[in-house]
mmCIF file of C-alpha atoms in Angstrom:
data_model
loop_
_atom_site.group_PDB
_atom_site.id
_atom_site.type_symbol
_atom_site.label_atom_id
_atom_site.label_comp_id
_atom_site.label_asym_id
_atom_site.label_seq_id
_atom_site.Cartn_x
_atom_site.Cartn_y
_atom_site.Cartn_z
ATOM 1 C CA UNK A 123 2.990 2.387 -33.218
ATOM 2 C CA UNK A 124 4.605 5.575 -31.872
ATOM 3 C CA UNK A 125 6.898 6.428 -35.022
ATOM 4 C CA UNK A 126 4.676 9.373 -36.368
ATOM 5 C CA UNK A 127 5.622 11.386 -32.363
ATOM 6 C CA UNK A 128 9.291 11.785 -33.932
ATOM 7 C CA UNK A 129 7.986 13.121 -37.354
ATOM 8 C CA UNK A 130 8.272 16.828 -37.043
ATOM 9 C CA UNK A 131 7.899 19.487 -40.239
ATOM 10 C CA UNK A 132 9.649 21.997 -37.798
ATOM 11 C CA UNK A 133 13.024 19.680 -36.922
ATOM 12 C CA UNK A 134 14.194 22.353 -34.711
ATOM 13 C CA UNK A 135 11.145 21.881 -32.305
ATOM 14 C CA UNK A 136 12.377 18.228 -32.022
ATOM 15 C CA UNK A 137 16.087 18.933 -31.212
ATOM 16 C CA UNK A 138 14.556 21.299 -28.622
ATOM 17 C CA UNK A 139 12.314 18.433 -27.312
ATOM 18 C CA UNK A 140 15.559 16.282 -26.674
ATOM 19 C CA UNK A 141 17.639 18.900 -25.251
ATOM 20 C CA UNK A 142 17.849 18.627 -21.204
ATOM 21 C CA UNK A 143 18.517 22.099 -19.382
ATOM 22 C CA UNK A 144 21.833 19.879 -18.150
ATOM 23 C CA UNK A 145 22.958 20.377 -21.780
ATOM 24 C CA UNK A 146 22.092 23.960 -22.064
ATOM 25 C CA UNK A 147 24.037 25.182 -19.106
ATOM 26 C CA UNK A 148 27.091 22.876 -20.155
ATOM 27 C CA UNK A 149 27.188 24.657 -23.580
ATOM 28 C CA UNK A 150 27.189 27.576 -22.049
ATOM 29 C CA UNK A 151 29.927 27.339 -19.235
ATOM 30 C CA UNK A 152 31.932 25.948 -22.082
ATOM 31 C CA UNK A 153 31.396 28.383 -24.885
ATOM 32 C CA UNK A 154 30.138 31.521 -23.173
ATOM 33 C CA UNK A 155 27.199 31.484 -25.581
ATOM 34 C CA UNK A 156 23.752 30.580 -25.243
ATOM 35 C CA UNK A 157 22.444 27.304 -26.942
ATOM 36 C CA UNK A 158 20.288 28.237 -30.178
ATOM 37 C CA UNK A 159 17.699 25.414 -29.321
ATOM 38 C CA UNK A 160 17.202 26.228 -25.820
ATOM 39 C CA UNK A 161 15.543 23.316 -23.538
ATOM 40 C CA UNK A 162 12.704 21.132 -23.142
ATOM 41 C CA UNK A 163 11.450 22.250 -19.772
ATOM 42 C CA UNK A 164 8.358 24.339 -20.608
ATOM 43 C CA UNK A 165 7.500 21.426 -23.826
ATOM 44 C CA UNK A 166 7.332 19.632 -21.104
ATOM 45 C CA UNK A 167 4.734 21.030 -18.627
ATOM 46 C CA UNK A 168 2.697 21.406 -21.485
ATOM 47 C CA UNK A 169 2.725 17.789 -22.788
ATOM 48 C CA UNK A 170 2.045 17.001 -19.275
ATOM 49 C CA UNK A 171 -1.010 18.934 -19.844
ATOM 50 C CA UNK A 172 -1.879 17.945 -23.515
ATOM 51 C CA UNK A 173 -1.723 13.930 -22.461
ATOM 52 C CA UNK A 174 -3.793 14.618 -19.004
ATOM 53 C CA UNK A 175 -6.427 15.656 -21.327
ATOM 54 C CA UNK A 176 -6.611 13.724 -24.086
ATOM 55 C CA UNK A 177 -6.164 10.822 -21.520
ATOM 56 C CA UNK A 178 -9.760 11.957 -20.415
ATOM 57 C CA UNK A 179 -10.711 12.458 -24.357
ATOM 58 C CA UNK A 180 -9.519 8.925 -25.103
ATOM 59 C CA UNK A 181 -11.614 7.616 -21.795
ATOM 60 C CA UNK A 182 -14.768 10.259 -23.026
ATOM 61 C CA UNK A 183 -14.915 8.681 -26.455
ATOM 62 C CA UNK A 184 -14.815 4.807 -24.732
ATOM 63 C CA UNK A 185 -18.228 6.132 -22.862
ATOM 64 C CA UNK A 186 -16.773 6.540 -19.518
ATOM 65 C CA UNK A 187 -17.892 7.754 -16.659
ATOM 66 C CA UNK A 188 -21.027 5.484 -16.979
ATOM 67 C CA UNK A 189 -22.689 3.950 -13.600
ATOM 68 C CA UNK A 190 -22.234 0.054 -15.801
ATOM 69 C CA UNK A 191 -18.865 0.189 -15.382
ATOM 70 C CA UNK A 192 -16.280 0.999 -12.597
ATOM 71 C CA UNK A 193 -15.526 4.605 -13.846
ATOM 72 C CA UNK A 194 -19.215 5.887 -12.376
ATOM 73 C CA UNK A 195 -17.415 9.316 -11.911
ATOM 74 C CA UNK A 196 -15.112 11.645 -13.831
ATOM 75 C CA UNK A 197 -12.935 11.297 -10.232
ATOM 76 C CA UNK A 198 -12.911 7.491 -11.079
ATOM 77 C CA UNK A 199 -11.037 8.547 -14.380
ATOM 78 C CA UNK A 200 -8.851 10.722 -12.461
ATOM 79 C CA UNK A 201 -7.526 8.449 -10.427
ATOM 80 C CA UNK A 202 -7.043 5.952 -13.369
ATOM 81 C CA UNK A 203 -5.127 8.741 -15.174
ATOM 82 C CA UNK A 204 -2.835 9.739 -11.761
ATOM 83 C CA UNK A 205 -1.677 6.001 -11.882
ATOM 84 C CA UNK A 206 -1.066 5.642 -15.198
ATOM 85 C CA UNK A 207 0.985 8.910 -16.201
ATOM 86 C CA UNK A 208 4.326 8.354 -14.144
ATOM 87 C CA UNK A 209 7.669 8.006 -15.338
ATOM 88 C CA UNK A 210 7.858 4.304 -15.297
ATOM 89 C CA UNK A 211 5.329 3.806 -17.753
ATOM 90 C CA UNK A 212 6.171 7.297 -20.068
ATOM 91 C CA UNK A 213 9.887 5.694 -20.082
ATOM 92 C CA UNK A 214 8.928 2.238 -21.529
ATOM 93 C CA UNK A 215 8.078 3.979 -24.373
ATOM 94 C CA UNK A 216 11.263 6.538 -24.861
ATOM 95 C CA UNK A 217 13.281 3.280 -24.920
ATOM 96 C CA UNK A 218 10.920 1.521 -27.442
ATOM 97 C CA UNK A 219 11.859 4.338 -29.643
ATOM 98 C CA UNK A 220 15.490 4.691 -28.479
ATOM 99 C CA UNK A 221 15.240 7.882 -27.309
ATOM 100 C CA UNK A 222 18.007 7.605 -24.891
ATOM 101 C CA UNK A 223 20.386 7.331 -28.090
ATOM 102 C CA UNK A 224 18.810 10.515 -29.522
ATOM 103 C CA UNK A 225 18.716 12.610 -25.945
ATOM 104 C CA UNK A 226 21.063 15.782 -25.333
ATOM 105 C CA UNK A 227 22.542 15.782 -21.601
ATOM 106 C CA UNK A 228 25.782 17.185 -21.562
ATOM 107 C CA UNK A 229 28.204 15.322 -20.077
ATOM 108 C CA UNK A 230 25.792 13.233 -18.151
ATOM 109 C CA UNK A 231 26.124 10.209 -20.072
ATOM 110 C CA UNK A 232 23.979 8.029 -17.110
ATOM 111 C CA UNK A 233 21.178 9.854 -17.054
ATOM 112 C CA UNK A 234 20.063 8.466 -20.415
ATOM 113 C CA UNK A 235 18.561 5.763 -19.225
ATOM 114 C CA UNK A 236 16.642 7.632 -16.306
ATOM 115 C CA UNK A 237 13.441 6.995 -16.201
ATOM 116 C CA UNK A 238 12.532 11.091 -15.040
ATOM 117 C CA UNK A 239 14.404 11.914 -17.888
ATOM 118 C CA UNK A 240 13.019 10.120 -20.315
ATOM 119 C CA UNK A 241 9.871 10.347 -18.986
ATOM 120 C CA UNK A 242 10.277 14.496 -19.596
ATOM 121 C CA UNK A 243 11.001 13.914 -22.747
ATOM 122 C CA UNK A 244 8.373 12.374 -24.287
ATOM 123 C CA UNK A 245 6.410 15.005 -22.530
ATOM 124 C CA UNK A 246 8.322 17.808 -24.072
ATOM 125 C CA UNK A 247 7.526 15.720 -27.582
ATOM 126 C CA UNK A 248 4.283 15.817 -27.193
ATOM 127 C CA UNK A 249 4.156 19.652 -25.857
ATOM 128 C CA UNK A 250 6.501 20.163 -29.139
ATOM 129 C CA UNK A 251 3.829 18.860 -31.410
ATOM 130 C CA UNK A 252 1.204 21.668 -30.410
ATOM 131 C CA UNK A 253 3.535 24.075 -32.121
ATOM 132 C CA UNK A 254 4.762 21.693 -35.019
ATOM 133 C CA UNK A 255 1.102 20.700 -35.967
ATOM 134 C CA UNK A 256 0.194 24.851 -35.468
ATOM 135 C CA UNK A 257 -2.404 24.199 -32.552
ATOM 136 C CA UNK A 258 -4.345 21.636 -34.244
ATOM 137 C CA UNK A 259 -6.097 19.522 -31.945
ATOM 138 C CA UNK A 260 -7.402 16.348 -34.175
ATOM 139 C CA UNK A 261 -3.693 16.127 -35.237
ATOM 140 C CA UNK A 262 -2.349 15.680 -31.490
ATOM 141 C CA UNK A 263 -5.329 13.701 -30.845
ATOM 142 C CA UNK A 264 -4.150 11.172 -33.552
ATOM 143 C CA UNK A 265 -0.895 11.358 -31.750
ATOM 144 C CA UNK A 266 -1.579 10.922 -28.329
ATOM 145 C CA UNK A 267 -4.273 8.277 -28.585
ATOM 146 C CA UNK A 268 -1.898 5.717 -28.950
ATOM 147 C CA UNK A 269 0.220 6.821 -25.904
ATOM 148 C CA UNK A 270 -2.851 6.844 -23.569
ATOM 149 C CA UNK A 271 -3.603 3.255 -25.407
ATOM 150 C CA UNK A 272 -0.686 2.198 -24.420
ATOM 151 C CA UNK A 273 -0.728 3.373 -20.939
ATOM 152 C CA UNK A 274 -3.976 1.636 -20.148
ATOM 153 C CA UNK A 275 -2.448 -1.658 -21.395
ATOM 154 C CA UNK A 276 0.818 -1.531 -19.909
ATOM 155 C CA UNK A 277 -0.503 -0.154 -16.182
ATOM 156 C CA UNK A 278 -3.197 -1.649 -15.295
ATOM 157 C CA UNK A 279 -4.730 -4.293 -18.225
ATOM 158 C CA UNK A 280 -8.218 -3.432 -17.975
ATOM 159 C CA UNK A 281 -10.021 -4.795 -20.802
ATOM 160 C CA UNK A 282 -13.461 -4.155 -22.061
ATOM 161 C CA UNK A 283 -14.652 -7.320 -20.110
ATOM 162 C CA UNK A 284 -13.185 -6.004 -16.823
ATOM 163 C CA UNK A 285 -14.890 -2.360 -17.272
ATOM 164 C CA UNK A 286 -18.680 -3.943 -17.639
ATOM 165 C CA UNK A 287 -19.517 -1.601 -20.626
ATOM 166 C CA UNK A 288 -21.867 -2.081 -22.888
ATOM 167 C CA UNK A 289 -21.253 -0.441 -26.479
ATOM 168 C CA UNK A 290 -24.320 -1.470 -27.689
ATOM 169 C CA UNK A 291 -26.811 1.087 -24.716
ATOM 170 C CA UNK A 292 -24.058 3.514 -25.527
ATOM 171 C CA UNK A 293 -24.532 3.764 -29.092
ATOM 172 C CA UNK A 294 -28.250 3.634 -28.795
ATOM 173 C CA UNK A 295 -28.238 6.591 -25.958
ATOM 174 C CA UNK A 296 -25.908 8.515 -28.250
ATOM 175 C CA UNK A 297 -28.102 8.208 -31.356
ATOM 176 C CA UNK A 298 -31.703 8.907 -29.084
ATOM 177 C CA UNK A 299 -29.593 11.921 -27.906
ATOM 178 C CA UNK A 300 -28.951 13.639 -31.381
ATOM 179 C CA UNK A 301 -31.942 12.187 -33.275
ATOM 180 C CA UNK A 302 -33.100 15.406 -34.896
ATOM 181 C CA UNK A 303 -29.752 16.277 -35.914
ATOM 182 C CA UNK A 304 -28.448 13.125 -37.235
ATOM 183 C CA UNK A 305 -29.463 11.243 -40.182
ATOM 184 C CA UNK A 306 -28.969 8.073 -39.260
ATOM 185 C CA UNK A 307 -31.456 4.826 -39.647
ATOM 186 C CA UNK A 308 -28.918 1.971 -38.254
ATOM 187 C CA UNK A 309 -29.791 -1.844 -39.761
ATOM 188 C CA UNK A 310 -28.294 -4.850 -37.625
ATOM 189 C CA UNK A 311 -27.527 -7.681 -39.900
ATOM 190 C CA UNK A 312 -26.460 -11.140 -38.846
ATOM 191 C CA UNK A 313 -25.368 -14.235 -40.453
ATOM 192 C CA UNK A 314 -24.292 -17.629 -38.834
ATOM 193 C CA UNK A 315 -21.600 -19.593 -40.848
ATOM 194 C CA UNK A 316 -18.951 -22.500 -40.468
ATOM 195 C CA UNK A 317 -15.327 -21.732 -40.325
ATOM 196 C CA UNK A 318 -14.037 -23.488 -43.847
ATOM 197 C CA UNK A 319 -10.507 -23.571 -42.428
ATOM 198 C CA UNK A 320 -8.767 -26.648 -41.634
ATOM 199 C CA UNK A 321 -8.127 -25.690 -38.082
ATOM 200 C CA UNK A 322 -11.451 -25.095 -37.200
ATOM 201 C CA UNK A 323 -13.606 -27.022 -38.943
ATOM 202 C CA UNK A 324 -16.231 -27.700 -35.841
ATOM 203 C CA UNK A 325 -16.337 -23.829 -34.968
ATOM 204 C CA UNK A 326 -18.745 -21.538 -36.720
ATOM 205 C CA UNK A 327 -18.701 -17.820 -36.855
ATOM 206 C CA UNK A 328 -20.724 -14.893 -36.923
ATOM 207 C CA UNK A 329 -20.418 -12.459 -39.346
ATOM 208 C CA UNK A 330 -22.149 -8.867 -38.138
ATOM 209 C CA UNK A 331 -22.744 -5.935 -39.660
ATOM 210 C CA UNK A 332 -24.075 -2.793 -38.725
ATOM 211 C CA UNK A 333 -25.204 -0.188 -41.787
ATOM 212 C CA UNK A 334 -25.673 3.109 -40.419
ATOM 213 C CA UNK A 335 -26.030 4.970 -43.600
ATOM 214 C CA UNK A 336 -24.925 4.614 -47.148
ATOM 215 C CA UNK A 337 -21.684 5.711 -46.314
ATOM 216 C CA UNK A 338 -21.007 4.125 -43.164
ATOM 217 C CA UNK A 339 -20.798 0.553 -42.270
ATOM 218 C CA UNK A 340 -19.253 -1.651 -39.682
ATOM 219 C CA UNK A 341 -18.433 -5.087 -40.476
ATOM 220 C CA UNK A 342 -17.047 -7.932 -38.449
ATOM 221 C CA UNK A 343 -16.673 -11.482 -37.504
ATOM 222 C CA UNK A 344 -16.130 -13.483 -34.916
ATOM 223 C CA UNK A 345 -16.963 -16.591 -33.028
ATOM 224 C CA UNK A 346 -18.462 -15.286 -29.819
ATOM 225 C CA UNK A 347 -21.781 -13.562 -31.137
ATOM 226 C CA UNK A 348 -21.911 -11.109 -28.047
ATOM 227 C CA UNK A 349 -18.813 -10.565 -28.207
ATOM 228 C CA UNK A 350 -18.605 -9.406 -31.842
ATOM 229 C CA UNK A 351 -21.877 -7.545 -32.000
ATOM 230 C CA UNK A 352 -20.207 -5.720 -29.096
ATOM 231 C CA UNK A 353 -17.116 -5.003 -30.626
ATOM 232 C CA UNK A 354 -19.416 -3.832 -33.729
ATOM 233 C CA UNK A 355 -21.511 -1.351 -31.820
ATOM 234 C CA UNK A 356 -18.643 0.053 -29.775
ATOM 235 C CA UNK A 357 -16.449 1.146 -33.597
ATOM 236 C CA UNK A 358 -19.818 2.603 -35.127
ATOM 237 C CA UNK A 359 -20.205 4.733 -31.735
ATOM 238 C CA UNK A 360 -16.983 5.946 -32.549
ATOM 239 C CA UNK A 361 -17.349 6.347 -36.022
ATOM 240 C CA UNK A 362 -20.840 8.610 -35.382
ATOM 241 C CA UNK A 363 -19.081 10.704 -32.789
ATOM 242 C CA UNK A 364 -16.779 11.707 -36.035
ATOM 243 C CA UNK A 365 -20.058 11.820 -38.006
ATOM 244 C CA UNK A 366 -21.640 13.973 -35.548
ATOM 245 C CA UNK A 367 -18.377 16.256 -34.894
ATOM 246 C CA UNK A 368 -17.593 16.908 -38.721
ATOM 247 C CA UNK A 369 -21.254 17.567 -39.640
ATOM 248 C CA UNK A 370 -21.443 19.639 -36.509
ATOM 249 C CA UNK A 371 -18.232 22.106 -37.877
ATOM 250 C CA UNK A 372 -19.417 22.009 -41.376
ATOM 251 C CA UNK A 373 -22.551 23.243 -40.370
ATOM 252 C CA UNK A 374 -20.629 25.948 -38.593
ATOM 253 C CA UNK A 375 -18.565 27.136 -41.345
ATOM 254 C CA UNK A 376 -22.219 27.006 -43.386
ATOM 255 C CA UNK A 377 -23.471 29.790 -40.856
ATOM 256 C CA UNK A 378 -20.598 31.506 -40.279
ATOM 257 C CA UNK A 379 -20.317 31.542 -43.686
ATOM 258 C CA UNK A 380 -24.218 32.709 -44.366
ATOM 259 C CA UNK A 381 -23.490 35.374 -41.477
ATOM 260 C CA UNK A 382 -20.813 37.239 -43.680
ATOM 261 C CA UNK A 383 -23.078 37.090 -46.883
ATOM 262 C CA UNK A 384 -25.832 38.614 -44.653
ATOM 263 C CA UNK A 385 -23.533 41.517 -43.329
ATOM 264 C CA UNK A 386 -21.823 41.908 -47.036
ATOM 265 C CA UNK A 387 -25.755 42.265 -48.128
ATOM 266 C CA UNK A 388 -26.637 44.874 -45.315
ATOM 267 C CA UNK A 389 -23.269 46.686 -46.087
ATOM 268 C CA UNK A 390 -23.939 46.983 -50.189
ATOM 269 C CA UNK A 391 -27.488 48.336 -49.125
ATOM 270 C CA UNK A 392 -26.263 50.917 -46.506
ATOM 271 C CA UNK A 393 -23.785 52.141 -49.352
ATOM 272 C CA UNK A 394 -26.772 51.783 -52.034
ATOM 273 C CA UNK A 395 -28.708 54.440 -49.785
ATOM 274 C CA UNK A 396 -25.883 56.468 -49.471
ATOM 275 C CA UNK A 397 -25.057 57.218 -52.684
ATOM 276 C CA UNK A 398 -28.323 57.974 -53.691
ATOM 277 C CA UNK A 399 -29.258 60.622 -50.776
ATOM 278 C CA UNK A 400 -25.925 61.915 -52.284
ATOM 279 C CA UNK A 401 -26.422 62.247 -55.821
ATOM 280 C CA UNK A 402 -30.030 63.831 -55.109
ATOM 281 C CA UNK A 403 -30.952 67.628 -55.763
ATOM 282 C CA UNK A 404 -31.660 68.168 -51.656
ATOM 283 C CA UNK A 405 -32.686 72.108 -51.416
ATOM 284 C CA UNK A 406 -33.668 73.681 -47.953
ATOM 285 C CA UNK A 407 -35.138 76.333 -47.582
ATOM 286 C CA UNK A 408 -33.674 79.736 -45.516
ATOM 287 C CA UNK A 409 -36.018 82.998 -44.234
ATOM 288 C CA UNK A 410 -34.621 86.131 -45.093
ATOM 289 C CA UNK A 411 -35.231 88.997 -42.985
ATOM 290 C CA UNK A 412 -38.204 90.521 -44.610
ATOM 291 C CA UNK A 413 -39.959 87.130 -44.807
ATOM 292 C CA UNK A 414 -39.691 87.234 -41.179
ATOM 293 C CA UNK A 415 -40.763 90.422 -40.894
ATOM 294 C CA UNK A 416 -43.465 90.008 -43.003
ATOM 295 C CA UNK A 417 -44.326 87.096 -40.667
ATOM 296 C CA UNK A 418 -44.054 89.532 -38.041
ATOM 297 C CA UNK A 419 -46.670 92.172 -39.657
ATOM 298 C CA UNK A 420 -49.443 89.536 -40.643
ATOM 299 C CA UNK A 421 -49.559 87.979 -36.906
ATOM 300 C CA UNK A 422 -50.083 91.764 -35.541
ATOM 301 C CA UNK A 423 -52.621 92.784 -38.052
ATOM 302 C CA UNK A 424 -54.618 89.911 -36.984
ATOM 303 C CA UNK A 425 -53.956 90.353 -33.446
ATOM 304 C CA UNK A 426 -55.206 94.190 -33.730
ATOM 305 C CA UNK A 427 -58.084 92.944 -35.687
ATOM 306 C CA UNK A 428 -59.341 90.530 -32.925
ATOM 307 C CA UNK A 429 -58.628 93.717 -30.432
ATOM 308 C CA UNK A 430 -60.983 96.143 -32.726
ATOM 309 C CA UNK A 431 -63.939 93.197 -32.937
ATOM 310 C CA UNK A 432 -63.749 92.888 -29.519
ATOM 311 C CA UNK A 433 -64.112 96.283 -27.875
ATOM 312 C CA UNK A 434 -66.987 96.414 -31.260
ATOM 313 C CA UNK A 435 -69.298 94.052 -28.866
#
C-alpha cells in the first residue's frame, strides 16, 4: 500500500530522508568532514506541510465540510487532521515498511524504534518527494492519499455510515454547479438479480450502474441497494472532479496556447509594416532660403496692397 513512498528516481534524496541530524554530527566529530547527504530536518517540516494539506485535499474530494455530516466546518476538519497527524499513528507506518532497519542515527542504535523519529521520517519522505517528483502535485497527491487513508482508519474509524454523507446530493450539486461547462447527461441503471453462488443462494443482489458519458461509467454490485447506489455515486463524483480538472487544464493550455498564436500574428504584422515603410521612396521636403524669402516678399506685397486700397477709400 505504501511501497511506491520508497521509490525515488533521485536515490540520494532518499538517503537524505533517512539520515537523522544525530548521524550528521557523529560523522563529523569522527571524520572532521561534513556528511555529503546532509539531514532530514527541513524534508521534514515540509512533509509536515505537504500531508496537512493534502489531508484537507483528501477530506475536500470526500465532500466535506457539508452541514449532513459532522464536518459542517473546515475547523471540524482541522481538528480531525490535529488528531490524526501525531507520531503514534505516522510511526505505525515507518515500521510497516521497516524503516527503522533502513534509518541513519549514528550510534544511537535505540532510537530506531522511536516513535518521534520515525514519525520525522516519513515526514522528511514525503517532503523528499516534492523534489524527486520535480514539484508535481498530482504525483504527491497519488502518494499521500493513501497515508491520510490510512490515518483516518487507524485513528479514529469513521466510516461513511458514521459521517451521514450522502454521495448521491453531492454528485448532483457538483454536476448543477458546472452544467454549462460539463458535458455530462448521467443515466442510473438498475437491475435486481439472485446470487447463483452456493453460499448465498436466498440473497439477491443489485447490480448498479451509473453512465455518465461514453467514456465514463461506474459499475457495481452489491446486496444492500442504498448502500451500493451510494457507493456508485460517491466514485463517479470523484471520477468527474478528474473530468472536470483535466478538461479544465486542457482548456488552459488551448488558450494559452491561442494567446501566443495571437501575439506571434500581431508580431509578423508589426514587422510586415515595418519593412514596408522601410523599403518605400519617403521624400520630405526642405525650404531653402530664397523660397522663404520669396515667402517673405509675396505676404508684403499683399500687405502694401491692402494699405494702398485702403487709404484709396
Amino acid at each position: 500500500m505504501f511501497n511506491q513512498l520508497l521509490e525515488f528516481r533521485n536515490t540520494k534524496l532518499l538517503v537524505q530522508a533517512f539520515t537523522n541530524k544525530i548521524h550528521e554530527i557523529e560523522y563529523f566529530q569522527k571524520t572532521g568532514q561534513q556528511y555529503q547527504y546532509g539531514n532530514n530536518e527541513d524534508f521534514s517540516i515540509a512533509g509536515q506541510q505537504l500531508l496537512e494539506f493534502y489531508f484537507y485535499d483528501y477530506m475536500l474530494l470526500q465532500g466535506f465540510p457539508n452541514q449532513q455530516s459532522q464536518f459542517k466546518k473546515p475547523s471540524d476538519i482541522i481538528q480531525l487532521r490535529q488528531r490524526l497527524i501525531n507520531d503514534k499513528y505516522l510511526s505505525e507506518i515507518a515500521i510497516l515498511l521497516s524503516i527503522q532497519n533502513l534509518l541513519n542515527i549514528g550510534n544511537q542504535k535505540s532510537l530506531k524504534n522511536n516513535p518521534k523519529v520515525l514519525s520525522d521520517c516519513v515526514k522528511s519522505i514525503i517532503g523528499a518527494h516534492y523534489y524527486d517528483k520535480q514539484n508535481d502535485l498530482e504525483a504527491l497527491r497519488d502518494i499521500i492519499h493513501p497515508i491520510v487513508v490510512q490515518l483516518l482508519n487507524k485513528g479514529e474509524q469513521i466510516t461513511r455510515t458514521q459521517w451521514k454523507y450522502n454521495p448521491k446530493s453531492s454528485f448532483l450539486e457538483y454536476l448543477n454547479s458546472y452544467k454549462g461547462e460539463l458535458n455530462i447527461n448521467p443515466k442510473l441503471t438498475i437491475e435486481w438479480k439472485k446470487d447463483d453462488s452456493i453460499l448465498n443462494q436466498n440473497k439477491s443482489l443489485y447490480l448498479i450502474s451509473l453512465e455518465l458519458n461514453s467514456t465514463m461509467k461506474v459499475q457495481k454490485v452489491g446486496i444492500n441497494k442504498r448502500e451500493t447506489e451510494q457507493s456508485v455515486y460517491l466514485e463517479a463524483l470523484l471520477q468527474l472532479r478528474n473530468y472536470h480538472t483535466r478538461n479544465y487544464q486542457k482548456q488552459k493550455k488551448l488558450n494559452y496556447k491561442t494567446e501566443i498564436q495571437e501575439n506571434q500574428g500581431e508580431s509578423e504584422l508589426s514587422t510586415s509594416l515595418d519593412s514596408t515603410l522601410n523599403n518605400q521612396d519617403l521624400s520630405y521636403y526642405s525650404f531653402t532660403e530664397k523660397t522663404l524669402d520669396k515667402l517673405q516678399l509675396n505676404f508684403d506685397q499683399q500687405l502694401n496692397l491692402m494699405l494702398e486700397q485702403l487709404a484709396n477709400e
